[in-house]
């Protein structure tokens, strides 16, 4: 029987239920993000779901400049998760310019998205 | 493929500001100029190649606009690199005898066209990219800023070194009467400009202009009968490893490492053989990464390499001799302008910016966010 939805909806449904889950390939054991139909490492279709550790390191970061009246500057970064996958996100709870490459961060769910705070 | 096809004509139209002109009209005007340069008319065209960010089925639209009934149509869209990449299927089609005269054209009204903000919203709705867009990257600058920040972290590259790239481009533009931004620019000006997405200021970012370009590609044996000296295709290679910046394996290494190697292998040449270099400089970090990845300097050495005016007029390596996307023209997709400038340099038509005795030119296209990388090497008949 086919799964009830594609992997993208599966990811966001879990997130909406408070669970940050990523895929892991049953064939090559590598983790996969963003969610896919085929493993981008080995081509297998055997992608299962595991809870993400939520532990990560900032790989790169930028401050997007925005006028104060439009909400002010904000952070956009790339985080490498302990599982070896990378995702775009933001680091909250710290000024955008104080987010640094190499910073240890931990995941939380906010407004239906994964964001990070300093670990 | 080496030496089998050649660019017989090039043309520009509407560069800078072209208010009141549609994208297709700008492309057609550029096509007219390229065909005129080759001593041809639209009646002689039997192959149509085009890409557009906005026009659906652009190959059909351009052929219809020009009244061409093509034997070969190609409209692969890999961002700004498309028009360099089009050399590959176009050369294959010519060599297979599918057609004889291919017109490659592009036009954009990105600066003065109406309804672009509205169109952007619709595009976002149709192609949501749910693993990036919710974090509001101000793209493309944010993606390139993330690459620049990582390069600075890993190799000690400085903002001042990136600024040197913008200054060199401006100095070339000052020698080019067709360039859009020609007022003086210093490293201090770049560093003091409005920050867009750290570490990139507005002067680290390309222009937003209108404009179009076109070229005519034929088989080599035929190209020599046209009025201008042909620019022969010596090598070409394409590679891409990601679309979104979050999927780029290493933000300091682009697929230009692979596209460049393929192009050089086909040409039987290396970086030391290149007389003039045209790199897709949507942002200053592009020029730096491509100089490294194409082998003009080692990985991590780009910052030092571009310092001291090395890529500026009078420097050791002429890079982006028209002023580039940073200072000459950048209407959404810049790839075709790389080839137009490369051909002009090989013909000796560069005027005040002409590189003396230019025989081999490299044109490197970039598409997406450091995503699609396509390298072409062109040469004069002496390089065949």
mmCIF file of N, CA and C in Angstrom, chain B residues 3-120:
data_model
loop_
_atom_site.group_PDB
_atom_site.id
_atom_site.type_symbol
_atom_site.label_atom_id
_atom_site.label_comp_id
_atom_site.label_asym_id
_atom_site.label_seq_id
_atom_site.Cartn_x
_atom_site.Cartn_y
_atom_site.Cartn_z
ATOM 1 N N UNK B 3 36.302 23.157 -32.373
ATOM 2 C CA UNK B 3 36.526 23.820 -33.654
ATOM 3 C C UNK B 3 35.454 23.584 -34.701
ATOM 4 N N UNK B 4 34.401 22.854 -34.362
ATOM 5 C CA UNK B 4 33.415 22.475 -35.384
ATOM 6 C C UNK B 4 32.376 23.555 -35.644
ATOM 7 N N UNK B 5 32.172 24.439 -34.679
ATOM 8 C CA UNK B 5 31.190 25.514 -34.846
ATOM 9 C C UNK B 5 31.812 26.848 -34.434
ATOM 10 N N UNK B 6 31.174 27.920 -34.875
ATOM 11 C CA UNK B 6 31.728 29.243 -34.566
ATOM 12 C C UNK B 6 30.605 30.266 -34.444
ATOM 13 N N UNK B 7 30.867 31.274 -33.637
ATOM 14 C CA UNK B 7 29.950 32.407 -33.539
ATOM 15 C C UNK B 7 30.292 33.379 -34.657
ATOM 16 N N UNK B 8 29.297 33.630 -35.512
ATOM 17 C CA UNK B 8 29.516 34.454 -36.699
ATOM 18 C C UNK B 8 28.986 35.878 -36.528
ATOM 19 N N UNK B 9 28.173 36.086 -35.493
ATOM 20 C CA UNK B 9 27.637 37.425 -35.278
ATOM 21 C C UNK B 9 27.182 37.588 -33.845
ATOM 22 N N UNK B 10 27.348 38.794 -33.316
ATOM 23 C CA UNK B 10 26.861 39.098 -31.964
ATOM 24 C C UNK B 10 26.152 40.452 -31.979
ATOM 25 N N UNK B 11 25.244 40.637 -31.040
ATOM 26 C CA UNK B 11 24.560 41.927 -30.961
ATOM 27 C C UNK B 11 23.975 42.158 -29.587
ATOM 28 N N UNK B 12 23.811 43.426 -29.254
ATOM 29 C CA UNK B 12 23.185 43.834 -27.998
ATOM 30 C C UNK B 12 22.008 44.754 -28.337
ATOM 31 N N UNK B 13 21.110 44.920 -27.378
ATOM 32 C CA UNK B 13 20.023 45.902 -27.545
ATOM 33 C C UNK B 13 19.449 46.262 -26.186
ATOM 34 N N UNK B 14 19.079 47.512 -26.041
ATOM 35 C CA UNK B 14 18.329 47.944 -24.863
ATOM 36 C C UNK B 14 19.091 47.871 -23.555
ATOM 37 N N UNK B 15 20.420 47.825 -23.612
ATOM 38 C CA UNK B 15 21.194 47.650 -22.380
ATOM 39 C C UNK B 15 21.132 48.923 -21.534
ATOM 40 N N UNK B 16 20.895 48.745 -20.243
ATOM 41 C CA UNK B 16 20.727 49.880 -19.346
ATOM 42 C C UNK B 16 19.252 50.054 -19.065
ATOM 43 N N UNK B 17 18.646 51.015 -19.752
ATOM 44 C CA UNK B 17 17.211 51.235 -19.578
ATOM 45 C C UNK B 17 16.520 51.260 -20.939
ATOM 46 N N UNK B 18 15.458 50.499 -21.064
ATOM 47 C CA UNK B 18 14.686 50.444 -22.306
ATOM 48 C C UNK B 18 13.205 50.551 -21.988
ATOM 49 N N UNK B 19 12.793 51.684 -21.392
ATOM 50 C CA UNK B 19 11.385 51.803 -21.008
ATOM 51 C C UNK B 19 10.467 51.722 -22.222
ATOM 52 N N UNK B 20 9.341 51.035 -22.040
ATOM 53 C CA UNK B 20 8.388 50.932 -23.132
ATOM 54 C C UNK B 20 8.666 49.775 -24.067
ATOM 55 N N UNK B 21 9.695 48.984 -23.769
ATOM 56 C CA UNK B 21 10.021 47.822 -24.604
ATOM 57 C C UNK B 21 9.715 46.547 -23.838
ATOM 58 N N UNK B 22 9.109 45.580 -24.518
ATOM 59 C CA UNK B 22 8.865 44.281 -23.879
ATOM 60 C C UNK B 22 10.121 43.417 -23.973
ATOM 61 N N UNK B 23 10.125 42.353 -23.176
ATOM 62 C CA UNK B 23 11.272 41.447 -23.179
ATOM 63 C C UNK B 23 11.486 40.840 -24.561
ATOM 64 N N UNK B 24 10.423 40.416 -25.204
ATOM 65 C CA UNK B 24 10.560 39.795 -26.518
ATOM 66 C C UNK B 24 11.032 40.803 -27.553
ATOM 67 N N UNK B 25 10.582 42.051 -27.431
ATOM 68 C CA UNK B 25 11.040 43.079 -28.371
ATOM 69 C C UNK B 25 12.536 43.361 -28.202
ATOM 70 N N UNK B 26 12.985 43.349 -26.948
ATOM 71 C CA UNK B 26 14.417 43.568 -26.704
ATOM 72 C C UNK B 26 15.232 42.403 -27.267
ATOM 73 N N UNK B 27 14.740 41.168 -27.056
ATOM 74 C CA UNK B 27 15.430 39.991 -27.615
ATOM 75 C C UNK B 27 15.474 40.076 -29.137
ATOM 76 N N UNK B 28 14.371 40.488 -29.742
ATOM 77 C CA UNK B 28 14.308 40.572 -31.205
ATOM 78 C C UNK B 28 15.238 41.667 -31.735
ATOM 79 N N UNK B 29 15.332 42.766 -30.992
ATOM 80 C CA UNK B 29 16.235 43.851 -31.410
ATOM 81 C C UNK B 29 17.688 43.392 -31.329
ATOM 82 N N UNK B 30 18.005 42.635 -30.280
ATOM 83 C CA UNK B 30 19.366 42.089 -30.160
ATOM 84 C C UNK B 30 19.623 41.091 -31.282
ATOM 85 N N UNK B 31 18.602 40.287 -31.600
ATOM 86 C CA UNK B 31 18.728 39.312 -32.686
ATOM 87 C C UNK B 31 19.001 40.013 -34.015
ATOM 88 N N UNK B 32 18.291 41.093 -34.245
ATOM 89 C CA UNK B 32 18.494 41.860 -35.486
ATOM 90 C C UNK B 32 19.945 42.340 -35.583
ATOM 91 N N UNK B 33 20.464 42.832 -34.458
ATOM 92 C CA UNK B 33 21.844 43.330 -34.457
ATOM 93 C C UNK B 33 22.853 42.201 -34.663
ATOM 94 N N UNK B 34 22.600 41.044 -34.051
ATOM 95 C CA UNK B 34 23.521 39.907 -34.217
ATOM 96 C C UNK B 34 23.483 39.386 -35.651
ATOM 97 N N UNK B 35 22.279 39.306 -36.207
ATOM 98 C CA UNK B 35 22.144 38.839 -37.587
ATOM 99 C C UNK B 35 22.799 39.822 -38.551
ATOM 100 N N UNK B 36 22.597 41.112 -38.299
ATOM 101 C CA UNK B 36 23.225 42.138 -39.129
ATOM 102 C C UNK B 36 24.745 42.045 -39.066
ATOM 103 N N UNK B 37 25.254 41.768 -37.888
ATOM 104 C CA UNK B 37 26.696 41.616 -37.665
ATOM 105 C C UNK B 37 27.240 40.455 -38.493
ATOM 106 N N UNK B 38 26.412 39.432 -38.696
ATOM 107 C CA UNK B 38 26.813 38.256 -39.475
ATOM 108 C C UNK B 38 26.437 38.397 -40.949
ATOM 109 N N UNK B 39 25.859 39.543 -41.312
ATOM 110 C CA UNK B 39 25.436 39.728 -42.701
ATOM 111 C C UNK B 39 24.223 38.898 -43.075
ATOM 112 N N UNK B 40 23.380 38.592 -42.101
ATOM 113 C CA UNK B 40 22.218 37.733 -42.322
ATOM 114 C C UNK B 40 20.932 38.463 -41.950
ATOM 115 N N UNK B 41 19.804 37.849 -42.274
ATOM 116 C CA UNK B 41 18.516 38.337 -41.801
ATOM 117 C C UNK B 41 17.795 37.176 -41.131
ATOM 118 N N UNK B 42 16.671 37.475 -40.509
ATOM 119 C CA UNK B 42 15.894 36.435 -39.829
ATOM 120 C C UNK B 42 15.456 35.346 -40.803
ATOM 121 N N UNK B 43 15.372 35.696 -42.098
ATOM 122 C CA UNK B 43 14.988 34.690 -43.107
ATOM 123 C C UNK B 43 15.993 33.555 -43.200
ATOM 124 N N UNK B 44 17.230 33.827 -42.788
ATOM 125 C CA UNK B 44 18.293 32.822 -42.905
ATOM 126 C C UNK B 44 18.353 31.880 -41.700
ATOM 127 N N UNK B 45 17.588 32.188 -40.661
ATOM 128 C CA UNK B 45 17.670 31.414 -39.425
ATOM 129 C C UNK B 45 16.815 30.158 -39.530
ATOM 130 N N UNK B 46 17.400 28.993 -39.208
ATOM 131 C CA UNK B 46 16.597 27.767 -39.155
ATOM 132 C C UNK B 46 16.739 27.038 -37.816
ATOM 133 N N UNK B 47 17.353 27.702 -36.856
ATOM 134 C CA UNK B 47 17.426 27.149 -35.500
ATOM 135 C C UNK B 47 17.231 28.269 -34.489
ATOM 136 N N UNK B 48 16.348 28.045 -33.529
ATOM 137 C CA UNK B 48 16.022 29.083 -32.538
ATOM 138 C C UNK B 48 16.368 28.564 -31.143
ATOM 139 N N UNK B 49 17.155 29.345 -30.419
ATOM 140 C CA UNK B 49 17.537 28.961 -29.060
ATOM 141 C C UNK B 49 17.358 30.164 -28.152
ATOM 142 N N UNK B 50 16.684 29.965 -27.021
ATOM 143 C CA UNK B 50 16.343 31.089 -26.156
ATOM 144 C C UNK B 50 16.023 30.549 -24.765
ATOM 145 N N UNK B 51 16.163 31.389 -23.766
ATOM 146 C CA UNK B 51 15.670 31.057 -22.430
ATOM 147 C C UNK B 51 15.110 32.335 -21.824
ATOM 148 N N UNK B 52 14.143 32.188 -20.944
ATOM 149 C CA UNK B 52 13.518 33.358 -20.331
ATOM 150 C C UNK B 52 13.078 33.004 -18.919
ATOM 151 N N UNK B 53 13.157 33.973 -18.019
ATOM 152 C CA UNK B 53 12.644 33.748 -16.668
ATOM 153 C C UNK B 53 11.131 33.928 -16.631
ATOM 154 N N UNK B 54 10.570 34.564 -17.641
ATOM 155 C CA UNK B 54 9.158 34.950 -17.585
ATOM 156 C C UNK B 54 8.286 34.386 -18.698
ATOM 157 N N UNK B 55 8.869 34.246 -19.896
ATOM 158 C CA UNK B 55 8.042 33.910 -21.048
ATOM 159 C C UNK B 55 7.891 32.396 -21.153
ATOM 160 N N UNK B 56 6.655 31.939 -21.079
ATOM 161 C CA UNK B 56 6.333 30.517 -21.182
ATOM 162 C C UNK B 56 6.549 30.058 -22.618
ATOM 163 N N UNK B 57 7.220 28.925 -22.772
ATOM 164 C CA UNK B 57 7.530 28.378 -24.102
ATOM 165 C C UNK B 57 8.247 29.433 -24.952
ATOM 166 N N UNK B 58 9.343 29.934 -24.404
ATOM 167 C CA UNK B 58 10.024 31.075 -25.027
ATOM 168 C C UNK B 58 10.537 30.755 -26.430
ATOM 169 N N UNK B 59 10.883 29.506 -26.679
ATOM 170 C CA UNK B 59 11.347 29.147 -28.028
ATOM 171 C C UNK B 59 10.257 29.355 -29.066
ATOM 172 N N UNK B 60 9.036 29.015 -28.693
ATOM 173 C CA UNK B 60 7.900 29.222 -29.602
ATOM 174 C C UNK B 60 7.655 30.720 -29.789
ATOM 175 N N UNK B 61 7.769 31.437 -28.669
ATOM 176 C CA UNK B 61 7.465 32.878 -28.717
ATOM 177 C C UNK B 61 8.458 33.631 -29.590
ATOM 178 N N UNK B 62 9.752 33.320 -29.452
ATOM 179 C CA UNK B 62 10.749 34.049 -30.244
ATOM 180 C C UNK B 62 10.623 33.710 -31.727
ATOM 181 N N UNK B 63 10.438 32.421 -32.033
ATOM 182 C CA UNK B 63 10.284 32.025 -33.441
ATOM 183 C C UNK B 63 9.072 32.713 -34.058
ATOM 184 N N UNK B 64 7.971 32.740 -33.314
ATOM 185 C CA UNK B 64 6.758 33.400 -33.813
ATOM 186 C C UNK B 64 6.999 34.880 -34.056
ATOM 187 N N UNK B 65 7.669 35.520 -33.089
ATOM 188 C CA UNK B 65 7.917 36.954 -33.200
ATOM 189 C C UNK B 65 8.767 37.278 -34.434
ATOM 190 N N UNK B 66 9.741 36.412 -34.712
ATOM 191 C CA UNK B 66 10.648 36.673 -35.831
ATOM 192 C C UNK B 66 10.130 36.119 -37.156
ATOM 193 N N UNK B 67 9.052 35.343 -37.100
ATOM 194 C CA UNK B 67 8.547 34.735 -38.328
ATOM 195 C C UNK B 67 9.406 33.576 -38.811
ATOM 196 N N UNK B 68 10.100 32.934 -37.906
ATOM 197 C CA UNK B 68 10.968 31.803 -38.259
ATOM 198 C C UNK B 68 10.207 30.502 -38.049
ATOM 199 N N UNK B 69 10.346 29.569 -38.982
ATOM 200 C CA UNK B 69 9.811 28.209 -38.823
ATOM 201 C C UNK B 69 11.000 27.284 -38.613
ATOM 202 N N UNK B 70 11.441 27.151 -37.375
ATOM 203 C CA UNK B 70 12.737 26.494 -37.148
ATOM 204 C C UNK B 70 12.720 24.992 -37.355
ATOM 205 N N UNK B 71 13.887 24.478 -37.772
ATOM 206 C CA UNK B 71 14.098 23.032 -37.845
ATOM 207 C C UNK B 71 14.605 22.514 -36.502
ATOM 208 N N UNK B 72 15.076 23.430 -35.664
ATOM 209 C CA UNK B 72 15.629 23.050 -34.362
ATOM 210 C C UNK B 72 15.288 24.154 -33.359
ATOM 211 N N UNK B 73 14.713 23.740 -32.218
ATOM 212 C CA UNK B 73 14.354 24.697 -31.166
ATOM 213 C C UNK B 73 14.848 24.164 -29.837
ATOM 214 N N UNK B 74 15.398 25.056 -29.036
ATOM 215 C CA UNK B 74 15.986 24.621 -27.775
ATOM 216 C C UNK B 74 15.792 25.757 -26.770
ATOM 217 N N UNK B 75 15.245 25.421 -25.599
ATOM 218 C CA UNK B 75 15.075 26.485 -24.601
ATOM 219 C C UNK B 75 15.322 25.958 -23.187
ATOM 220 N N UNK B 76 16.425 25.231 -23.056
ATOM 221 C CA UNK B 76 16.831 24.793 -21.716
ATOM 222 C C UNK B 76 17.052 26.008 -20.833
ATOM 223 N N UNK B 77 16.500 25.929 -19.624
ATOM 224 C CA UNK B 77 16.573 27.068 -18.704
ATOM 225 C C UNK B 77 17.330 26.627 -17.452
ATOM 226 N N UNK B 78 18.607 26.988 -17.385
ATOM 227 C CA UNK B 78 19.405 26.732 -16.188
ATOM 228 C C UNK B 78 19.942 28.068 -15.651
ATOM 229 N N UNK B 79 19.006 29.014 -15.528
ATOM 230 C CA UNK B 79 19.373 30.324 -14.998
ATOM 231 C C UNK B 79 20.300 31.067 -15.936
ATOM 232 N N UNK B 80 21.065 31.974 -15.353
ATOM 233 C CA UNK B 80 21.902 32.885 -16.142
ATOM 234 C C UNK B 80 22.943 32.202 -17.000
ATOM 235 N N UNK B 81 23.264 30.953 -16.671
ATOM 236 C CA UNK B 81 24.262 30.211 -17.445
ATOM 237 C C UNK B 81 23.684 29.667 -18.742
ATOM 238 N N UNK B 82 22.363 29.779 -18.920
ATOM 239 C CA UNK B 82 21.695 29.095 -20.031
ATOM 240 C C UNK B 82 22.356 29.351 -21.384
ATOM 241 N N UNK B 83 22.708 30.579 -21.652
ATOM 242 C CA UNK B 83 23.131 30.955 -23.007
ATOM 243 C C UNK B 83 24.539 30.470 -23.323
ATOM 244 N N UNK B 84 25.325 30.216 -22.285
ATOM 245 C CA UNK B 84 26.609 29.541 -22.499
ATOM 246 C C UNK B 84 26.333 28.059 -22.712
ATOM 247 N N UNK B 85 25.424 27.521 -21.901
ATOM 248 C CA UNK B 85 25.052 26.118 -22.029
ATOM 249 C C UNK B 85 24.418 25.789 -23.370
ATOM 250 N N UNK B 86 23.732 26.757 -23.946
ATOM 251 C CA UNK B 86 23.073 26.513 -25.238
ATOM 252 C C UNK B 86 24.066 26.163 -26.341
ATOM 253 N N UNK B 87 25.332 26.510 -26.126
ATOM 254 C CA UNK B 87 26.348 26.146 -27.124
ATOM 255 C C UNK B 87 26.380 24.635 -27.340
ATOM 256 N N UNK B 88 26.081 23.869 -26.277
ATOM 257 C CA UNK B 88 26.228 22.408 -26.370
ATOM 258 C C UNK B 88 25.166 21.799 -27.294
ATOM 259 N N UNK B 89 23.869 21.956 -27.001
ATOM 260 C CA UNK B 89 22.886 21.393 -27.934
ATOM 261 C C UNK B 89 22.935 22.050 -29.309
ATOM 262 N N UNK B 90 23.271 23.335 -29.354
ATOM 263 C CA UNK B 90 23.335 24.016 -30.655
ATOM 264 C C UNK B 90 24.457 23.427 -31.504
ATOM 265 N N UNK B 91 25.600 23.180 -30.896
ATOM 266 C CA UNK B 91 26.716 22.591 -31.650
ATOM 267 C C UNK B 91 26.362 21.176 -32.103
ATOM 268 N N UNK B 92 25.710 20.423 -31.203
ATOM 269 C CA UNK B 92 25.312 19.061 -31.575
ATOM 270 C C UNK B 92 24.345 19.077 -32.758
ATOM 271 N N UNK B 93 23.392 20.000 -32.722
ATOM 272 C CA UNK B 93 22.398 20.085 -33.797
ATOM 273 C C UNK B 93 23.053 20.478 -35.117
ATOM 274 N N UNK B 94 23.959 21.427 -35.071
ATOM 275 C CA UNK B 94 24.656 21.846 -36.298
ATOM 276 C C UNK B 94 25.502 20.705 -36.853
ATOM 277 N N UNK B 95 26.215 20.026 -35.963
ATOM 278 C CA UNK B 95 27.093 18.937 -36.407
ATOM 279 C C UNK B 95 26.302 17.738 -36.924
ATOM 280 N N UNK B 96 25.077 17.577 -36.416
ATOM 281 C CA UNK B 96 24.226 16.485 -36.894
ATOM 282 C C UNK B 96 23.507 16.862 -38.188
ATOM 283 N N UNK B 97 23.652 18.107 -38.614
ATOM 284 C CA UNK B 97 23.004 18.541 -39.846
ATOM 285 C C UNK B 97 21.520 18.825 -39.697
ATOM 286 N N UNK B 98 21.064 19.000 -38.472
ATOM 287 C CA UNK B 98 19.638 19.285 -38.264
ATOM 288 C C UNK B 98 19.264 20.672 -38.760
ATOM 289 N N UNK B 99 20.209 21.588 -38.748
ATOM 290 C CA UNK B 99 19.960 22.960 -39.202
ATOM 291 C C UNK B 99 21.306 23.593 -39.514
ATOM 292 N N UNK B 100 21.286 24.814 -40.046
ATOM 293 C CA UNK B 100 22.525 25.450 -40.512
ATOM 294 C C UNK B 100 22.861 26.756 -39.800
ATOM 295 N N UNK B 101 21.861 27.474 -39.361
ATOM 296 C CA UNK B 101 22.093 28.809 -38.798
ATOM 297 C C UNK B 101 21.246 28.970 -37.537
ATOM 298 N N UNK B 102 21.900 28.974 -36.401
ATOM 299 C CA UNK B 102 21.175 29.042 -35.135
ATOM 300 C C UNK B 102 21.292 30.434 -34.529
ATOM 301 N N UNK B 103 20.157 30.965 -34.154
ATOM 302 C CA UNK B 103 20.111 32.247 -33.447
ATOM 303 C C UNK B 103 19.838 31.970 -31.963
ATOM 304 N N UNK B 104 20.720 32.488 -31.101
ATOM 305 C CA UNK B 104 20.526 32.403 -29.653
ATOM 306 C C UNK B 104 20.259 33.824 -29.158
ATOM 307 N N UNK B 105 19.169 34.032 -28.435
ATOM 308 C CA UNK B 105 18.804 35.409 -28.066
ATOM 309 C C UNK B 105 18.200 35.468 -26.671
ATOM 310 N N UNK B 106 18.338 36.632 -26.063
ATOM 311 C CA UNK B 106 17.764 36.894 -24.737
ATOM 312 C C UNK B 106 17.393 38.363 -24.642
ATOM 313 N N UNK B 107 16.277 38.634 -23.958
ATOM 314 C CA UNK B 107 15.901 40.014 -23.678
ATOM 315 C C UNK B 107 15.204 40.099 -22.340
ATOM 316 N N UNK B 108 15.413 41.207 -21.638
ATOM 317 C CA UNK B 108 14.768 41.391 -20.335
ATOM 318 C C UNK B 108 14.502 42.863 -20.078
ATOM 319 N N UNK B 109 13.367 43.111 -19.440
ATOM 320 C CA UNK B 109 13.033 44.480 -19.023
ATOM 321 C C UNK B 109 13.026 44.539 -17.496
ATOM 322 N N UNK B 110 14.016 43.892 -16.891
ATOM 323 C CA UNK B 110 14.001 43.746 -15.437
ATOM 324 C C UNK B 110 14.009 45.092 -14.707
ATOM 325 N N UNK B 111 14.618 46.124 -15.298
ATOM 326 C CA UNK B 111 14.726 47.404 -14.604
ATOM 327 C C UNK B 111 13.460 48.252 -14.728
ATOM 328 N N UNK B 112 12.953 48.357 -15.944
ATOM 329 C CA UNK B 112 11.840 49.290 -16.147
ATOM 330 C C UNK B 112 10.503 48.596 -16.406
ATOM 331 N N UNK B 113 10.527 47.273 -16.544
ATOM 332 C CA UNK B 113 9.282 46.551 -16.827
ATOM 333 C C UNK B 113 8.293 46.665 -15.676
ATOM 334 N N UNK B 114 7.027 46.572 -15.988
ATOM 335 C CA UNK B 114 6.007 46.733 -14.946
ATOM 336 C C UNK B 114 5.532 45.372 -14.446
ATOM 337 N N UNK B 115 5.016 45.361 -13.216
ATOM 338 C CA UNK B 115 4.374 44.168 -12.673
ATOM 339 C C UNK B 115 5.325 43.118 -12.131
ATOM 340 N N UNK B 116 6.583 43.466 -11.935
ATOM 341 C CA UNK B 116 7.558 42.448 -11.544
ATOM 342 C C UNK B 116 7.360 41.986 -10.099
ATOM 343 N N UNK B 117 7.013 42.900 -9.195
ATOM 344 C CA UNK B 117 6.810 42.512 -7.796
ATOM 345 C C UNK B 117 5.643 41.535 -7.697
ATOM 346 N N UNK B 118 4.588 41.842 -8.431
ATOM 347 C CA UNK B 118 3.408 40.989 -8.450
ATOM 348 C C UNK B 118 3.771 39.613 -9.016
ATOM 349 N N UNK B 119 4.538 39.614 -10.112
ATOM 350 C CA UNK B 119 4.936 38.349 -10.744
ATOM 351 C C UNK B 119 5.768 37.509 -9.776
ATOM 352 N N UNK B 120 6.604 38.184 -8.996
ATOM 353 C CA UNK B 120 7.440 37.478 -8.027
ATOM 354 C C UNK B 120 6.612 36.699 -7.029
#
